[in-house]
Amino acid sequence: MPSPIILAKKIYKTYQNNTLYVNALNGVDMELPQGALAMIYGPSGGGKSTLLHLIGGIDRVQSGYLEVDGVCLHSANEKQLTQFRRDKTGFVFQFYNLLPSLNALDNVCLPLLAKGESIKQARRKGLLVLQQVGLLDRQRHRPGQLSGGEQQRIAVARALIVEPVLVLADEPTGDLDSHSTIELMDLITSLNQNLGITFLIATHNIDIRSAATHLFEMKDGILKMI
Ligand SMILES: Nc1ncnc2c1ncn2[C@@H]1O[C@H](COP(=O)(O)OP(=O)(O)OP(=O)(O)O)[C@@H](O)[C@H]1O
Ligand SMILES: [Mg+2]
């Protein structure tokens, strides 16, 4: 049995805004093997995005144990957390989050520039990942000159450029039509099967669930395998 890429034990997260407390995660347990293509379903407000943010090292658990690819996120210091975010994970969002003034290639290169790599080196790798998502010919186009489906594939390429072990996707098909949804899921499935990248996807879209190797439901801050 390969060791799990995600191991969570009784993780809790409460948001506080002034005097209002929201218990977003109420003791989440999770174990996911490396190479999985996992999906989390569940009602709005159930805690899906919160869990993805914790697993991606964007936010911190309140209490509990959270280990991702051998890194103990519950006890990591800021430096370790930043390193984890930059080296281990890629994020894909519902609305792509591309910079409108940069062309596709430069958008894809941003995570490497943030890590301090040279523009030349970043662009060399950028061209490779654009090829992987089938959009090499659109490298000079800006986001506004691309369809929603193409923009999301550029966002996937941006996630891939750091060679992550884990890609976290929050409602990645939420803004796509059915044709672009199929194209995106074909791409994700092929990256999962051919490169062994683990995917964890939060979604409301039941049409994509057949691609999943592991299915979860998240409700009231509790995660269950389904
Ligand atoms: N920054 C925040 N401050 C306060 N409360 C928050 C914050 N972010 C999320 N919440 C609350 O935490 C709970 C879980 O929210 P979360 O965004 O994780 O749910 P979700 O399952 O992703 O929902 P959706 O399907 O609508 O995206 C909700 O009650 C939400 O209002
Ligand atoms: Mg959400």
mmCIF file of N, CA and C and ligand atoms in Angstrom, residues 13-17 20-25 41-53 59 94 170-171 202-204 218 221, ligand 1:
data_model
loop_
_atom_site.group_PDB
_atom_site.id
_atom_site.type_symbol
_atom_site.label_atom_id
_atom_site.label_comp_id
_atom_site.label_asym_id
_atom_site.label_seq_id
_atom_site.Cartn_x
_atom_site.Cartn_y
_atom_site.Cartn_z
ATOM 1 N N LYS A 13 -11.858 23.862 11.856
ATOM 2 C CA LYS A 13 -11.573 25.242 11.415
ATOM 3 C C LYS A 13 -12.771 26.121 11.749
ATOM 4 N N THR A 14 -12.517 27.155 12.488
ATOM 5 C CA THR A 14 -13.568 28.132 12.817
ATOM 6 C C THR A 14 -13.145 29.484 12.265
ATOM 7 N N TYR A 15 -14.062 30.139 11.550
ATOM 8 C CA TYR A 15 -13.792 31.509 11.096
ATOM 9 C C TYR A 15 -14.389 32.462 12.121
ATOM 10 N N GLN A 16 -13.667 33.538 12.359
ATOM 11 C CA GLN A 16 -14.193 34.537 13.280
ATOM 12 C C GLN A 16 -14.226 35.890 12.605
ATOM 13 N N ASN A 17 -15.405 36.497 12.540
ATOM 14 C CA ASN A 17 -15.522 37.877 12.071
ATOM 15 C C ASN A 17 -16.177 38.663 13.202
ATOM 16 N N LEU A 20 -18.844 37.082 15.462
ATOM 17 C CA LEU A 20 -19.509 35.930 14.840
ATOM 18 C C LEU A 20 -18.500 34.801 14.568
ATOM 19 N N TYR A 21 -18.816 33.622 15.058
ATOM 20 C CA TYR A 21 -17.968 32.447 14.833
ATOM 21 C C TYR A 21 -18.691 31.482 13.901
ATOM 22 N N VAL A 22 -17.981 30.994 12.876
ATOM 23 C CA VAL A 22 -18.574 29.984 11.990
ATOM 24 C C VAL A 22 -17.700 28.738 12.042
ATOM 25 N N ASN A 23 -18.287 27.632 12.460
ATOM 26 C CA ASN A 23 -17.553 26.363 12.495
ATOM 27 C C ASN A 23 -17.596 25.738 11.108
ATOM 28 N N ALA A 24 -16.559 25.964 10.319
ATOM 29 C CA ALA A 24 -16.568 25.485 8.930
ATOM 30 C C ALA A 24 -16.189 24.009 8.834
ATOM 31 N N LEU A 25 -15.235 23.565 9.633
ATOM 32 C CA LEU A 25 -14.860 22.140 9.654
ATOM 33 C C LEU A 25 -15.013 21.624 11.081
ATOM 34 N N TYR A 41 -18.283 16.351 -3.067
ATOM 35 C CA TYR A 41 -19.589 16.955 -3.335
ATOM 36 C C TYR A 41 -20.172 17.462 -2.020
ATOM 37 N N GLY A 42 -21.285 18.184 -2.118
ATOM 38 C CA GLY A 42 -21.972 18.589 -0.898
ATOM 39 C C GLY A 42 -22.561 19.970 -1.028
ATOM 40 N N PRO A 43 -23.510 20.285 -0.141
ATOM 41 C CA PRO A 43 -24.234 21.554 -0.249
ATOM 42 C C PRO A 43 -23.336 22.770 -0.040
ATOM 43 N N SER A 44 -23.798 23.889 -0.563
ATOM 44 C CA SER A 44 -23.087 25.151 -0.406
ATOM 45 C C SER A 44 -22.907 25.452 1.082
ATOM 46 N N GLY A 45 -21.718 25.893 1.439
ATOM 47 C CA GLY A 45 -21.440 26.209 2.839
ATOM 48 C C GLY A 45 -21.012 25.009 3.665
ATOM 49 N N GLY A 46 -20.895 23.861 3.023
ATOM 50 C CA GLY A 46 -20.555 22.627 3.746
ATOM 51 C C GLY A 46 -19.108 22.552 4.201
ATOM 52 N N GLY A 47 -18.214 23.346 3.579
ATOM 53 C CA GLY A 47 -16.817 23.364 4.010
ATOM 54 C C GLY A 47 -15.817 22.879 2.964
ATOM 55 N N LYS A 48 -16.263 22.672 1.725
ATOM 56 C CA LYS A 48 -15.380 22.127 0.671
ATOM 57 C C LYS A 48 -14.191 23.055 0.398
ATOM 58 N N SER A 49 -14.480 24.331 0.157
ATOM 59 C CA SER A 49 -13.378 25.259 -0.167
ATOM 60 C C SER A 49 -12.446 25.425 1.021
ATOM 61 N N THR A 50 -13.030 25.464 2.209
ATOM 62 C CA THR A 50 -12.203 25.587 3.422
ATOM 63 C C THR A 50 -11.215 24.429 3.499
ATOM 64 N N LEU A 51 -11.709 23.217 3.248
ATOM 65 C CA LEU A 51 -10.829 22.046 3.326
ATOM 66 C C LEU A 51 -9.722 22.122 2.270
ATOM 67 N N LEU A 52 -10.081 22.530 1.036
ATOM 68 C CA LEU A 52 -9.060 22.657 -0.018
ATOM 69 C C LEU A 52 -7.987 23.679 0.371
ATOM 70 N N HIS A 53 -8.418 24.787 0.973
ATOM 71 C CA HIS A 53 -7.443 25.813 1.378
ATOM 72 C C HIS A 53 -6.475 25.282 2.433
ATOM 73 N N ASP A 59 -4.338 28.238 4.151
ATOM 74 C CA ASP A 59 -4.839 28.599 5.467
ATOM 75 C C ASP A 59 -4.412 27.504 6.451
ATOM 76 N N GLN A 94 -12.664 28.332 -10.069
ATOM 77 C CA GLN A 94 -13.811 28.376 -10.981
ATOM 78 C C GLN A 94 -13.639 29.436 -12.069
ATOM 79 N N ASP A 170 -11.117 23.956 -7.288
ATOM 80 C CA ASP A 170 -12.344 24.355 -6.609
ATOM 81 C C ASP A 170 -13.384 24.729 -7.661
ATOM 82 N N GLU A 171 -14.338 23.844 -7.876
ATOM 83 C CA GLU A 171 -15.424 24.050 -8.854
ATOM 84 C C GLU A 171 -14.864 24.393 -10.245
ATOM 85 N N ALA A 202 -13.308 19.950 -5.711
ATOM 86 C CA ALA A 202 -14.579 20.272 -5.055
ATOM 87 C C ALA A 202 -15.552 20.678 -6.145
ATOM 88 N N THR A 203 -16.733 20.078 -6.157
ATOM 89 C CA THR A 203 -17.642 20.334 -7.272
ATOM 90 C C THR A 203 -19.098 20.087 -6.914
ATOM 91 N N HIS A 204 -19.993 20.738 -7.682
ATOM 92 C CA HIS A 204 -21.428 20.434 -7.604
ATOM 93 C C HIS A 204 -21.860 19.660 -8.849
ATOM 94 N N MET A 218 -19.289 16.320 1.661
ATOM 95 C CA MET A 218 -18.964 17.223 2.767
ATOM 96 C C MET A 218 -20.212 17.996 3.129
ATOM 97 N N GLY A 221 -19.490 20.617 7.667
ATOM 98 C CA GLY A 221 -18.109 20.522 8.144
ATOM 99 C C GLY A 221 -17.642 19.127 8.454
HETATM 100 N N1 LIG B 1 -13.448 33.983 5.364
HETATM 101 C C1 LIG B 1 -14.540 33.527 5.972
HETATM 102 N N2 LIG B 1 -15.042 34.166 7.070
HETATM 103 C C2 LIG B 1 -16.145 33.708 7.699
HETATM 104 N N3 LIG B 1 -16.841 32.606 7.332
HETATM 105 C C3 LIG B 1 -16.386 31.936 6.263
HETATM 106 C C4 LIG B 1 -15.220 32.347 5.508
HETATM 107 N N4 LIG B 1 -15.034 31.482 4.491
HETATM 108 C C5 LIG B 1 -16.013 30.571 4.585
HETATM 109 N N5 LIG B 1 -16.832 30.827 5.641
HETATM 110 C C6 LIG B 1 -17.983 30.037 6.109
HETATM 111 O O1 LIG B 1 -17.535 28.702 6.315
HETATM 112 C C7 LIG B 1 -18.525 27.778 5.909
HETATM 113 C C8 LIG B 1 -17.923 26.843 4.852
HETATM 114 O O2 LIG B 1 -17.682 27.599 3.677
HETATM 115 P P1 LIG B 1 -16.978 26.998 2.375
HETATM 116 O O3 LIG B 1 -16.708 28.145 1.471
HETATM 117 O O4 LIG B 1 -15.837 26.162 2.784
HETATM 118 O O5 LIG B 1 -18.159 26.068 1.800
HETATM 119 P P2 LIG B 1 -18.279 25.331 0.370
HETATM 120 O O6 LIG B 1 -18.677 23.920 0.663
HETATM 121 O O7 LIG B 1 -17.055 25.574 -0.411
HETATM 122 O O8 LIG B 1 -19.519 26.092 -0.295
HETATM 123 P P3 LIG B 1 -19.822 26.347 -1.883
HETATM 124 O O9 LIG B 1 -20.336 25.036 -2.421
HETATM 125 O O10 LIG B 1 -20.874 27.406 -1.854
HETATM 126 O O11 LIG B 1 -18.561 26.796 -2.527
HETATM 127 C C9 LIG B 1 -19.714 28.592 5.410
HETATM 128 O O12 LIG B 1 -20.645 28.719 6.452
HETATM 129 C C10 LIG B 1 -19.082 29.946 5.081
HETATM 130 O O13 LIG B 1 -20.007 30.983 5.222
#
